[in-house]
Amino acid sequence: MRKILIVGAGQAGLQLALGLQAQGYEVTVMSNRTADEIRGGRVMSTQMQFHTALQNERDIEVNFWESQTPKVEGLGVSVADPESVHGPGETQRAINWLGMLDGYAQSVDQRVKMSGWMETFAQRGGQLVIHGAAVSDLDFFAKKYDLVLVAAGKGELVSMFERDAERSPYDAPQRALAVSYVTGLGQRPEHPDTEAVRCNLVPGVGELFVMPCLTTTGRCDILFWEGIPGGPLDVFQGIKDPNEQLAKTLELMEEFTPWEYARATKVELTDAGGTLSGRYAPTVRKPVGRLPGGGRVLGVADVVVANDPITGQGSNSASKCAAAYLASILERGDKPFDEEWMQQTFDRFWADVQHTTKWTNAMLAPPPEHILNLIGAAGELQPVADRFANGFNNPADFEEFFYDPAKTEAYLGSVAGG
């Protein structure tokens, strides 16, 4: 029986651990927190997962919360009119539309999912070690296990993985992030019966995302600001009090997205741990970490590909990474997990996630004219809105109509003419 160590208990690490466990592998998961500490801690992300990522969980039968979680059937885009951004309540929308998803999306608070998956892993006989691993620990473990995977995306361990400059166009954070989990959000008047993710774009300022979620106390909504550094939304860094963060979030909504603020006047935080803020530079790293003692470890998910959350792809990429790595490990059989295999395994993941990285980096930049035309046309042509929305599940499709102005023009012409 092959022995595998996974360091990190997030979406990718635990999904992969449970998948390997079901196939008879002897798996150890190392986490720096217990399940109870995770469940009772702060929120960790926004984690909206689209169809492919959800299917990966169904395939290994760990979709425990699917029936309880809001089913997100649409993805809406609103764009503020830059000329109307003057003061609270004055901002108007230049664009507003809703695209329909082919398969629904869902968001389960990672405090719920990761604590539940950890407990399931342990109940099924997996070895769960509560320990904050250092590089020196991995030096020891690399000799004891057939394969060591690093799925802890923060801290000392990430430094083992070299930044891939060719695939990392940004060397500084592109957005300041602020998340609040709330209850009491009113329905949207435009589509009161359709659960949807709403993307509100404020040109030159940033973005507000609003999405339904299942949290520790039940149904909630997430308010998520992404602010351009140094701009009017970059005001959360010094805020420690959760209620103060929510108050600032609502104040900014009133000024920049009053159509969202109108349904948020009675919201309250879900719990004392319901806020998160920070920033990080989007980075792609080389997948093989070299240990001082000569061993090799393989990086997983955001250890090796950390995109900005502007396109909501973090948990989706993590799920896809876990599925790709699971398939690669199973196919390897009894052969050694050597450095060549590690690179090939990452390449299998990169073949998919490269499209996510390209799209995310494009969305961080000011949109060129043909993209503005595309987003505007989606308000008049429902097939365009639907295709854009479904790109969140399959970012590879953006190659066909998004980046190249000629392809965009041809696509819009075909839809309008059809």
Short mmCIF file of C-alpha atoms in Angstrom, two decimals:
data_model
loop_
_atom_site.label_atom_id
_atom_site.label_comp_id
_atom_site.label_asym_id
_atom_site.label_seq_id
_atom_site.Cartn_x
_atom_site.Cartn_y
_atom_site.Cartn_z
CA MET A 1 0.00 0.00 0.00
CA ARG A 2 1.51 3.34 -1.08
CA LYS A 3 1.94 5.95 1.64
CA ILE A 4 1.14 9.57 0.81
CA LEU A 5 1.46 12.68 2.99
CA ILE A 6 -0.62 15.77 2.22
CA VAL A 7 0.39 18.94 4.08
CA GLY A 8 -2.58 21.30 4.20
CA ALA A 9 -6.28 20.74 4.82
CA GLY A 10 -8.00 23.00 2.31
CA GLN A 11 -10.16 22.31 -0.74
CA ALA A 12 -7.45 20.59 -2.79
CA GLY A 13 -5.65 18.78 0.02
CA LEU A 14 -8.73 17.23 1.60
CA GLN A 15 -10.49 16.47 -1.70
CA LEU A 16 -7.36 14.64 -2.87
CA ALA A 17 -6.96 12.88 0.49
CA LEU A 18 -10.54 11.59 0.45
CA GLY A 19 -10.20 10.49 -3.18
CA LEU A 20 -6.99 8.58 -2.50
CA GLN A 21 -8.39 7.09 0.68
CA ALA A 22 -11.34 5.68 -1.26
CA GLN A 23 -8.85 3.96 -3.59
CA GLY A 24 -7.03 2.21 -0.75
CA TYR A 25 -4.01 4.48 -0.33
CA GLU A 26 -2.53 5.02 3.12
CA VAL A 27 -2.97 8.77 3.47
CA THR A 28 -1.80 11.17 6.18
CA VAL A 29 -3.09 14.75 6.28
CA MET A 30 -1.21 17.37 8.25
CA SER A 31 -3.16 20.45 9.33
CA ASN A 32 -2.15 23.36 11.54
CA ARG A 33 -5.69 23.47 12.99
CA THR A 34 -8.23 20.98 14.29
CA ALA A 35 -11.67 20.62 12.72
CA ASP A 36 -13.21 22.45 15.67
CA GLU A 37 -10.72 25.30 15.36
CA ILE A 38 -11.55 25.66 11.68
CA ARG A 39 -15.31 25.51 12.29
CA GLY A 40 -15.10 28.15 15.01
CA GLY A 41 -12.56 30.38 13.27
CA ARG A 42 -12.73 33.16 10.70
CA VAL A 43 -14.03 32.77 7.18
CA MET A 44 -11.28 31.88 4.71
CA SER A 45 -12.63 32.66 1.24
CA THR A 46 -15.72 33.16 -0.91
CA GLN A 47 -15.44 29.74 -2.69
CA MET A 48 -18.17 29.90 -5.34
CA GLN A 49 -17.84 26.59 -7.19
CA PHE A 50 -19.20 26.05 -10.67
CA HIS A 51 -20.41 22.83 -12.29
CA THR A 52 -17.10 21.09 -13.05
CA ALA A 53 -15.74 21.61 -9.53
CA LEU A 54 -19.02 20.43 -7.98
CA GLN A 55 -18.97 17.35 -10.22
CA ASN A 56 -15.46 16.48 -9.00
CA GLU A 57 -16.90 16.28 -5.47
CA ARG A 58 -19.87 14.22 -6.62
CA ASP A 59 -17.52 11.80 -8.39
CA ILE A 60 -15.84 10.87 -5.09
CA GLU A 61 -19.09 11.21 -3.10
CA VAL A 62 -18.06 14.02 -0.76
CA ASN A 63 -20.77 16.53 -1.81
CA PHE A 64 -22.32 16.31 1.65
CA TRP A 65 -23.93 19.79 1.69
CA GLU A 66 -25.29 19.99 -1.85
CA SER A 67 -28.97 19.62 -0.94
CA GLN A 68 -28.76 22.34 1.76
CA THR A 69 -26.80 24.92 -0.23
CA PRO A 70 -28.41 27.65 -2.39
CA LYS A 71 -28.37 26.64 -6.05
CA VAL A 72 -26.96 29.54 -8.03
CA GLU A 73 -28.54 29.45 -11.49
CA GLY A 74 -27.38 32.78 -12.89
CA LEU A 75 -24.47 35.20 -13.03
CA GLY A 76 -25.25 38.89 -13.38
CA VAL A 77 -23.05 41.81 -14.37
CA SER A 78 -23.65 45.46 -13.60
CA VAL A 79 -21.29 48.23 -14.71
CA ALA A 80 -21.42 51.63 -13.03
CA ASP A 81 -21.55 54.64 -15.31
CA PRO A 82 -18.22 56.39 -14.55
CA GLU A 83 -19.76 59.81 -15.20
CA SER A 84 -22.38 59.26 -12.49
CA VAL A 85 -19.94 58.37 -9.66
CA HIS A 86 -20.20 61.54 -7.57
CA GLY A 87 -21.62 60.71 -4.16
CA PRO A 88 -23.82 58.36 -2.09
CA GLY A 89 -26.82 57.18 -4.07
CA GLU A 90 -25.93 59.05 -7.26
CA THR A 91 -24.13 56.29 -9.14
CA GLN A 92 -26.14 54.80 -12.00
CA ARG A 93 -25.70 51.61 -14.00
CA ALA A 94 -24.61 51.80 -17.61
CA ILE A 95 -24.97 48.01 -18.04
CA ASN A 96 -27.06 45.43 -16.18
CA TRP A 97 -27.78 41.85 -17.27
CA LEU A 98 -28.15 38.27 -16.04
CA GLY A 99 -26.63 35.25 -17.78
CA MET A 100 -27.98 31.78 -17.04
CA LEU A 101 -25.68 28.89 -16.08
CA ASP A 102 -25.98 25.50 -17.79
CA GLY A 103 -25.28 23.80 -14.46
CA TYR A 104 -25.82 25.49 -11.09
CA ALA A 105 -23.03 26.80 -8.87
CA GLN A 106 -22.76 26.65 -5.07
CA SER A 107 -20.75 28.16 -2.23
CA VAL A 108 -20.19 26.26 1.03
CA ASP A 109 -18.32 28.19 3.73
CA GLN A 110 -14.92 26.50 3.99
CA ARG A 111 -15.33 26.39 7.77
CA VAL A 112 -18.24 24.01 7.20
CA LYS A 113 -16.68 21.97 4.41
CA MET A 114 -13.10 21.62 5.63
CA SER A 115 -14.06 20.72 9.19
CA GLY A 116 -16.60 18.19 7.88
CA TRP A 117 -14.13 16.67 5.40
CA MET A 118 -11.42 16.42 8.07
CA GLU A 119 -13.76 14.55 10.39
CA THR A 120 -14.88 12.25 7.58
CA PHE A 121 -11.26 11.53 6.62
CA ALA A 122 -10.44 10.59 10.22
CA GLN A 123 -13.62 8.51 10.64
CA ARG A 124 -12.68 6.53 7.53
CA GLY A 125 -9.34 5.60 9.04
CA GLY A 126 -7.11 8.35 7.71
CA GLN A 127 -4.29 9.63 9.85
CA LEU A 128 -4.82 13.27 10.76
CA VAL A 129 -1.84 15.07 12.31
CA ILE A 130 -2.38 18.51 13.85
CA HIS A 131 0.96 20.20 13.37
CA GLY A 132 2.20 23.34 11.59
CA ALA A 133 4.83 21.79 9.32
CA ALA A 134 8.18 23.41 8.59
CA VAL A 135 10.63 22.60 5.79
CA SER A 136 12.73 20.61 8.28
CA ASP A 137 9.70 18.40 9.01
CA LEU A 138 9.26 17.64 5.33
CA ASP A 139 12.91 16.69 5.07
CA PHE A 140 12.18 13.94 7.58
CA PHE A 141 8.83 12.88 6.11
CA ALA A 142 10.09 12.70 2.53
CA LYS A 143 12.07 9.61 3.56
CA LYS A 144 9.02 7.99 5.19
CA TYR A 145 6.43 8.46 2.46
CA ASP A 146 6.23 7.50 -1.21
CA LEU A 147 4.96 10.99 -2.03
CA VAL A 148 4.70 14.31 -0.16
CA LEU A 149 2.24 16.91 -1.46
CA VAL A 150 2.26 20.51 -0.18
CA ALA A 151 -1.23 21.99 -0.24
CA ALA A 152 -0.71 24.73 2.38
CA GLY A 153 -0.75 27.96 0.37
CA LYS A 154 0.71 30.29 2.99
CA GLY A 155 3.79 30.45 5.20
CA GLU A 156 7.28 29.06 5.07
CA LEU A 157 6.53 26.03 2.89
CA VAL A 158 5.56 28.14 -0.13
CA SER A 159 9.09 29.56 -0.24
CA MET A 160 10.33 26.15 -1.43
CA PHE A 161 8.61 26.72 -4.75
CA GLU A 162 10.33 29.09 -7.17
CA ARG A 163 8.26 31.87 -8.76
CA ASP A 164 7.68 31.28 -12.46
CA ALA A 165 8.37 34.76 -13.84
CA GLU A 166 7.17 33.93 -17.37
CA ARG A 167 3.74 32.95 -16.08
CA SER A 168 3.48 35.66 -13.38
CA PRO A 169 3.01 39.09 -15.00
CA TYR A 170 2.30 40.82 -11.68
CA ASP A 171 4.78 41.15 -8.83
CA ALA A 172 2.46 43.10 -6.49
CA PRO A 173 -1.16 42.76 -5.34
CA GLN A 174 -3.65 44.03 -7.91
CA ARG A 175 -6.61 44.31 -5.55
CA ALA A 176 -7.29 44.99 -1.86
CA LEU A 177 -9.81 42.39 -0.68
CA ALA A 178 -12.59 42.67 1.92
CA VAL A 179 -15.20 39.96 2.58
CA SER A 180 -18.28 40.08 4.84
CA TYR A 181 -20.71 37.19 5.41
CA VAL A 182 -24.18 38.57 6.16
CA THR A 183 -27.80 37.68 6.79
CA GLY A 184 -30.80 39.88 6.07
CA LEU A 185 -30.00 40.80 2.46
CA GLY A 186 -33.12 41.57 0.46
CA GLN A 187 -34.01 39.99 -2.88
CA ARG A 188 -32.99 41.61 -6.13
CA PRO A 189 -36.05 43.21 -7.75
CA GLU A 190 -34.87 42.28 -11.28
CA HIS A 191 -34.85 38.53 -10.62
CA PRO A 192 -36.35 37.77 -7.20
CA ASP A 193 -36.79 34.05 -7.93
CA THR A 194 -33.32 33.35 -9.37
CA GLU A 195 -30.32 32.80 -7.12
CA ALA A 196 -27.35 34.50 -8.76
CA VAL A 197 -23.82 35.71 -8.29
CA ARG A 198 -23.74 39.43 -8.98
CA CYS A 199 -20.57 41.08 -10.35
CA ASN A 200 -20.66 44.86 -10.00
CA LEU A 201 -17.88 46.61 -11.90
CA VAL A 202 -16.95 50.20 -10.98
CA PRO A 203 -14.45 51.34 -13.64
CA GLY A 204 -11.21 52.69 -12.23
CA VAL A 205 -12.31 51.85 -8.65
CA GLY A 206 -12.85 48.09 -8.29
CA GLU A 207 -15.55 45.44 -8.03
CA LEU A 208 -18.28 44.30 -5.64
CA PHE A 209 -19.38 40.66 -5.75
CA VAL A 210 -22.53 39.48 -4.01
CA MET A 211 -23.25 35.77 -3.74
CA PRO A 212 -25.43 33.29 -1.80
CA CYS A 213 -23.67 30.84 0.50
CA LEU A 214 -24.20 28.13 3.14
CA THR A 215 -22.40 29.01 6.37
CA THR A 216 -22.18 27.53 9.88
CA THR A 217 -25.56 29.03 10.79
CA GLY A 218 -27.36 28.28 7.51
CA ARG A 219 -28.15 30.41 4.46
CA CYS A 220 -26.26 33.71 4.09
CA ASP A 221 -24.89 36.09 1.47
CA ILE A 222 -21.33 37.26 0.88
CA LEU A 223 -20.42 40.89 0.18
CA PHE A 224 -16.96 41.02 -1.38
CA TRP A 225 -15.13 44.20 -2.35
CA GLU A 226 -12.06 44.11 -4.58
CA GLY A 227 -10.44 47.55 -4.62
CA ILE A 228 -7.70 48.87 -6.86
CA PRO A 229 -4.74 49.55 -4.52
CA GLY A 230 -4.51 53.19 -3.50
CA GLY A 231 -8.09 53.89 -4.63
CA PRO A 232 -11.26 54.69 -2.68
CA LEU A 233 -11.95 51.02 -1.86
CA ASP A 234 -8.47 50.44 -0.41
CA VAL A 235 -9.53 51.33 3.14
CA PHE A 236 -9.80 48.02 4.99
CA GLN A 237 -6.19 47.32 5.93
CA GLY A 238 -6.25 48.81 9.41
CA ILE A 239 -9.75 47.64 10.38
CA LYS A 240 -9.76 44.91 13.04
CA ASP A 241 -13.35 45.05 14.27
CA PRO A 242 -15.75 42.95 12.15
CA ASN A 243 -18.68 45.33 12.61
CA GLU A 244 -16.53 48.27 11.57
CA GLN A 245 -15.57 46.36 8.41
CA LEU A 246 -19.23 45.70 7.60
CA ALA A 247 -20.10 49.37 8.21
CA LYS A 248 -17.33 50.44 5.81
CA THR A 249 -18.49 47.85 3.25
CA LEU A 250 -22.03 49.27 3.35
CA GLU A 251 -20.81 52.85 3.18
CA LEU A 252 -18.89 52.05 0.00
CA MET A 253 -21.88 50.17 -1.42
CA GLU A 254 -24.08 53.22 -0.87
CA GLU A 255 -21.60 55.39 -2.78
CA PHE A 256 -20.53 53.11 -5.62
CA THR A 257 -23.27 50.45 -5.98
CA PRO A 258 -26.49 51.98 -4.57
CA TRP A 259 -28.60 49.36 -6.39
CA GLU A 260 -26.96 46.72 -4.14
CA TYR A 261 -27.02 48.92 -1.05
CA ALA A 262 -30.80 49.30 -1.40
CA ARG A 263 -31.28 45.64 -0.42
CA ALA A 264 -28.51 45.64 2.21
CA THR A 265 -29.84 48.19 4.70
CA LYS A 266 -30.83 45.52 7.24
CA VAL A 267 -27.90 43.13 6.97
CA GLU A 268 -25.95 41.80 9.95
CA LEU A 269 -22.81 39.69 10.13
CA THR A 270 -23.42 35.96 10.35
CA ASP A 271 -20.99 35.65 13.27
CA ALA A 272 -17.93 37.25 14.85
CA GLY A 273 -15.69 35.39 12.41
CA GLY A 274 -17.63 36.48 9.33
CA THR A 275 -15.10 38.95 7.87
CA LEU A 276 -11.81 38.66 6.03
CA SER A 277 -9.48 41.22 4.42
CA GLY A 278 -6.04 41.25 2.85
CA ARG A 279 -4.14 41.25 -0.43
CA TYR A 280 -1.64 39.12 -2.30
CA ALA A 281 0.22 39.16 -5.59
CA PRO A 282 -1.12 36.66 -8.17
CA THR A 283 1.70 34.16 -8.65
CA VAL A 284 2.47 30.98 -10.57
CA ARG A 285 5.28 28.88 -9.07
CA LYS A 286 7.30 25.95 -10.32
CA PRO A 287 5.74 22.74 -9.01
CA VAL A 288 8.66 20.81 -7.53
CA GLY A 289 10.03 21.84 -4.15
CA ARG A 290 13.57 20.75 -3.31
CA LEU A 291 14.31 19.85 0.29
CA PRO A 292 17.68 20.43 2.01
CA GLY A 293 18.14 16.66 2.38
CA GLY A 294 17.67 16.06 -1.34
CA GLY A 295 14.02 15.01 -1.32
CA ARG A 296 11.34 16.37 -3.64
CA VAL A 297 7.79 17.49 -2.85
CA LEU A 298 4.96 18.44 -5.21
CA GLY A 299 3.03 21.69 -4.84
CA VAL A 300 -0.76 21.63 -5.00
CA ALA A 301 -3.38 24.22 -6.08
CA ASP A 302 -2.66 27.76 -4.85
CA VAL A 303 0.81 26.79 -3.68
CA VAL A 304 1.68 26.69 -7.38
CA VAL A 305 -1.09 28.73 -9.04
CA ALA A 306 -2.52 31.57 -6.93
CA ASN A 307 -4.80 33.77 -9.04
CA ASP A 308 -6.57 36.90 -7.85
CA PRO A 309 -10.16 36.07 -6.77
CA ILE A 310 -11.67 38.60 -9.21
CA THR A 311 -12.97 35.73 -11.38
CA GLY A 312 -13.99 33.52 -8.44
CA GLN A 313 -11.77 30.65 -9.53
CA GLY A 314 -9.74 29.73 -6.42
CA SER A 315 -11.82 26.82 -5.14
CA ASN A 316 -12.60 25.74 -8.71
CA SER A 317 -8.90 25.55 -9.59
CA ALA A 318 -8.21 23.72 -6.33
CA SER A 319 -10.89 21.14 -7.14
CA LYS A 320 -9.57 20.69 -10.68
CA CYS A 321 -6.03 20.32 -9.35
CA ALA A 322 -7.10 17.63 -6.88
CA ALA A 323 -8.94 15.74 -9.62
CA ALA A 324 -5.98 15.93 -12.01
CA TYR A 325 -3.49 14.85 -9.34
CA LEU A 326 -5.76 11.99 -8.23
CA ALA A 327 -5.93 10.65 -11.77
CA SER A 328 -2.16 10.99 -12.21
CA ILE A 329 -1.39 9.19 -8.94
CA LEU A 330 -3.77 6.33 -9.75
CA GLU A 331 -2.29 5.93 -13.22
CA ARG A 332 1.25 5.78 -11.79
CA GLY A 333 0.60 2.47 -10.08
CA ASP A 334 3.73 1.22 -8.30
CA LYS A 335 6.21 3.35 -10.25
CA PRO A 336 8.22 5.98 -8.32
CA PHE A 337 6.84 9.48 -7.89
CA ASP A 338 10.02 11.04 -9.25
CA GLU A 339 10.67 14.63 -10.30
CA GLU A 340 9.76 13.96 -13.94
CA TRP A 341 6.41 12.53 -12.88
CA MET A 342 5.82 15.54 -10.59
CA GLN A 343 6.39 17.96 -13.47
CA GLN A 344 4.12 15.95 -15.78
CA THR A 345 1.41 15.87 -13.11
CA PHE A 346 1.54 19.63 -12.72
CA ASP A 347 1.56 20.07 -16.51
CA ARG A 348 -1.69 18.10 -16.64
CA PHE A 349 -3.23 20.61 -14.24
CA TRP A 350 -1.65 23.61 -15.99
CA ALA A 351 -3.17 22.56 -19.33
CA ASP A 352 -6.52 23.47 -17.74
CA VAL A 353 -5.67 26.21 -15.25
CA GLN A 354 -3.60 28.23 -17.74
CA HIS A 355 -6.90 29.43 -19.21
CA THR A 356 -8.07 30.53 -15.77
CA THR A 357 -4.82 32.39 -15.16
CA LYS A 358 -4.92 34.17 -18.54
CA TRP A 359 -8.55 35.23 -18.06
CA THR A 360 -8.06 36.36 -14.46
CA ASN A 361 -5.01 38.45 -15.31
CA ALA A 362 -6.94 40.01 -18.20
CA MET A 363 -9.83 40.94 -15.91
CA LEU A 364 -7.44 42.73 -13.53
CA ALA A 365 -6.40 45.16 -16.29
CA PRO A 366 -8.53 48.05 -17.59
CA PRO A 367 -10.82 46.50 -20.22
CA PRO A 368 -10.06 47.27 -23.88
CA GLU A 369 -12.82 48.58 -26.13
CA HIS A 370 -13.81 45.22 -27.60
CA ILE A 371 -14.39 43.77 -24.10
CA LEU A 372 -16.57 46.74 -23.18
CA ASN A 373 -18.51 46.12 -26.40
CA LEU A 374 -18.89 42.45 -25.49
CA ILE A 375 -20.16 43.17 -21.96
CA GLY A 376 -22.50 45.81 -23.33
CA ALA A 377 -23.84 43.49 -26.03
CA ALA A 378 -24.68 40.88 -23.37
CA GLY A 379 -27.36 43.26 -22.14
CA GLU A 380 -29.08 43.07 -25.52
CA LEU A 381 -28.26 39.51 -26.61
CA GLN A 382 -29.11 36.77 -24.09
CA PRO A 383 -26.88 34.12 -25.73
CA VAL A 384 -23.87 36.42 -25.15
CA ALA A 385 -24.78 36.87 -21.47
CA ASP A 386 -25.22 33.11 -21.07
CA ARG A 387 -21.91 32.28 -22.76
CA PHE A 388 -20.02 34.82 -20.64
CA ALA A 389 -21.61 33.40 -17.47
CA ASN A 390 -20.68 29.83 -18.40
CA GLY A 391 -17.09 30.89 -18.98
CA PHE A 392 -16.78 30.93 -15.18
CA ASN A 393 -17.15 27.16 -15.32
CA ASN A 394 -15.00 26.69 -18.43
CA PRO A 395 -12.53 29.58 -18.85
CA ALA A 396 -10.97 27.85 -21.89
CA ASP A 397 -13.99 29.02 -23.90
CA PHE A 398 -12.87 32.65 -23.58
CA GLU A 399 -10.16 31.86 -26.15
CA GLU A 400 -12.92 31.68 -28.75
CA PHE A 401 -14.51 35.09 -28.28
CA PHE A 402 -12.89 37.22 -25.57
CA TYR A 403 -9.23 38.16 -26.10
CA ASP A 404 -8.99 38.81 -29.83
CA PRO A 405 -11.00 41.84 -31.06
CA ALA A 406 -11.58 40.16 -34.42
CA LYS A 407 -12.99 37.03 -32.77
CA THR A 408 -15.18 39.15 -30.49
CA GLU A 409 -16.55 41.12 -33.44
CA ALA A 410 -17.18 37.94 -35.45
CA TYR A 411 -18.93 36.27 -32.53
CA LEU A 412 -21.18 39.25 -31.79
CA GLY A 413 -22.00 39.51 -35.47
CA SER A 414 -22.98 35.86 -35.64
CA VAL A 415 -25.26 36.13 -32.62
CA ALA A 416 -26.87 39.39 -33.73
CA GLY A 417 -27.34 38.05 -37.24
CA GLY A 418 -28.64 34.68 -36.06
#
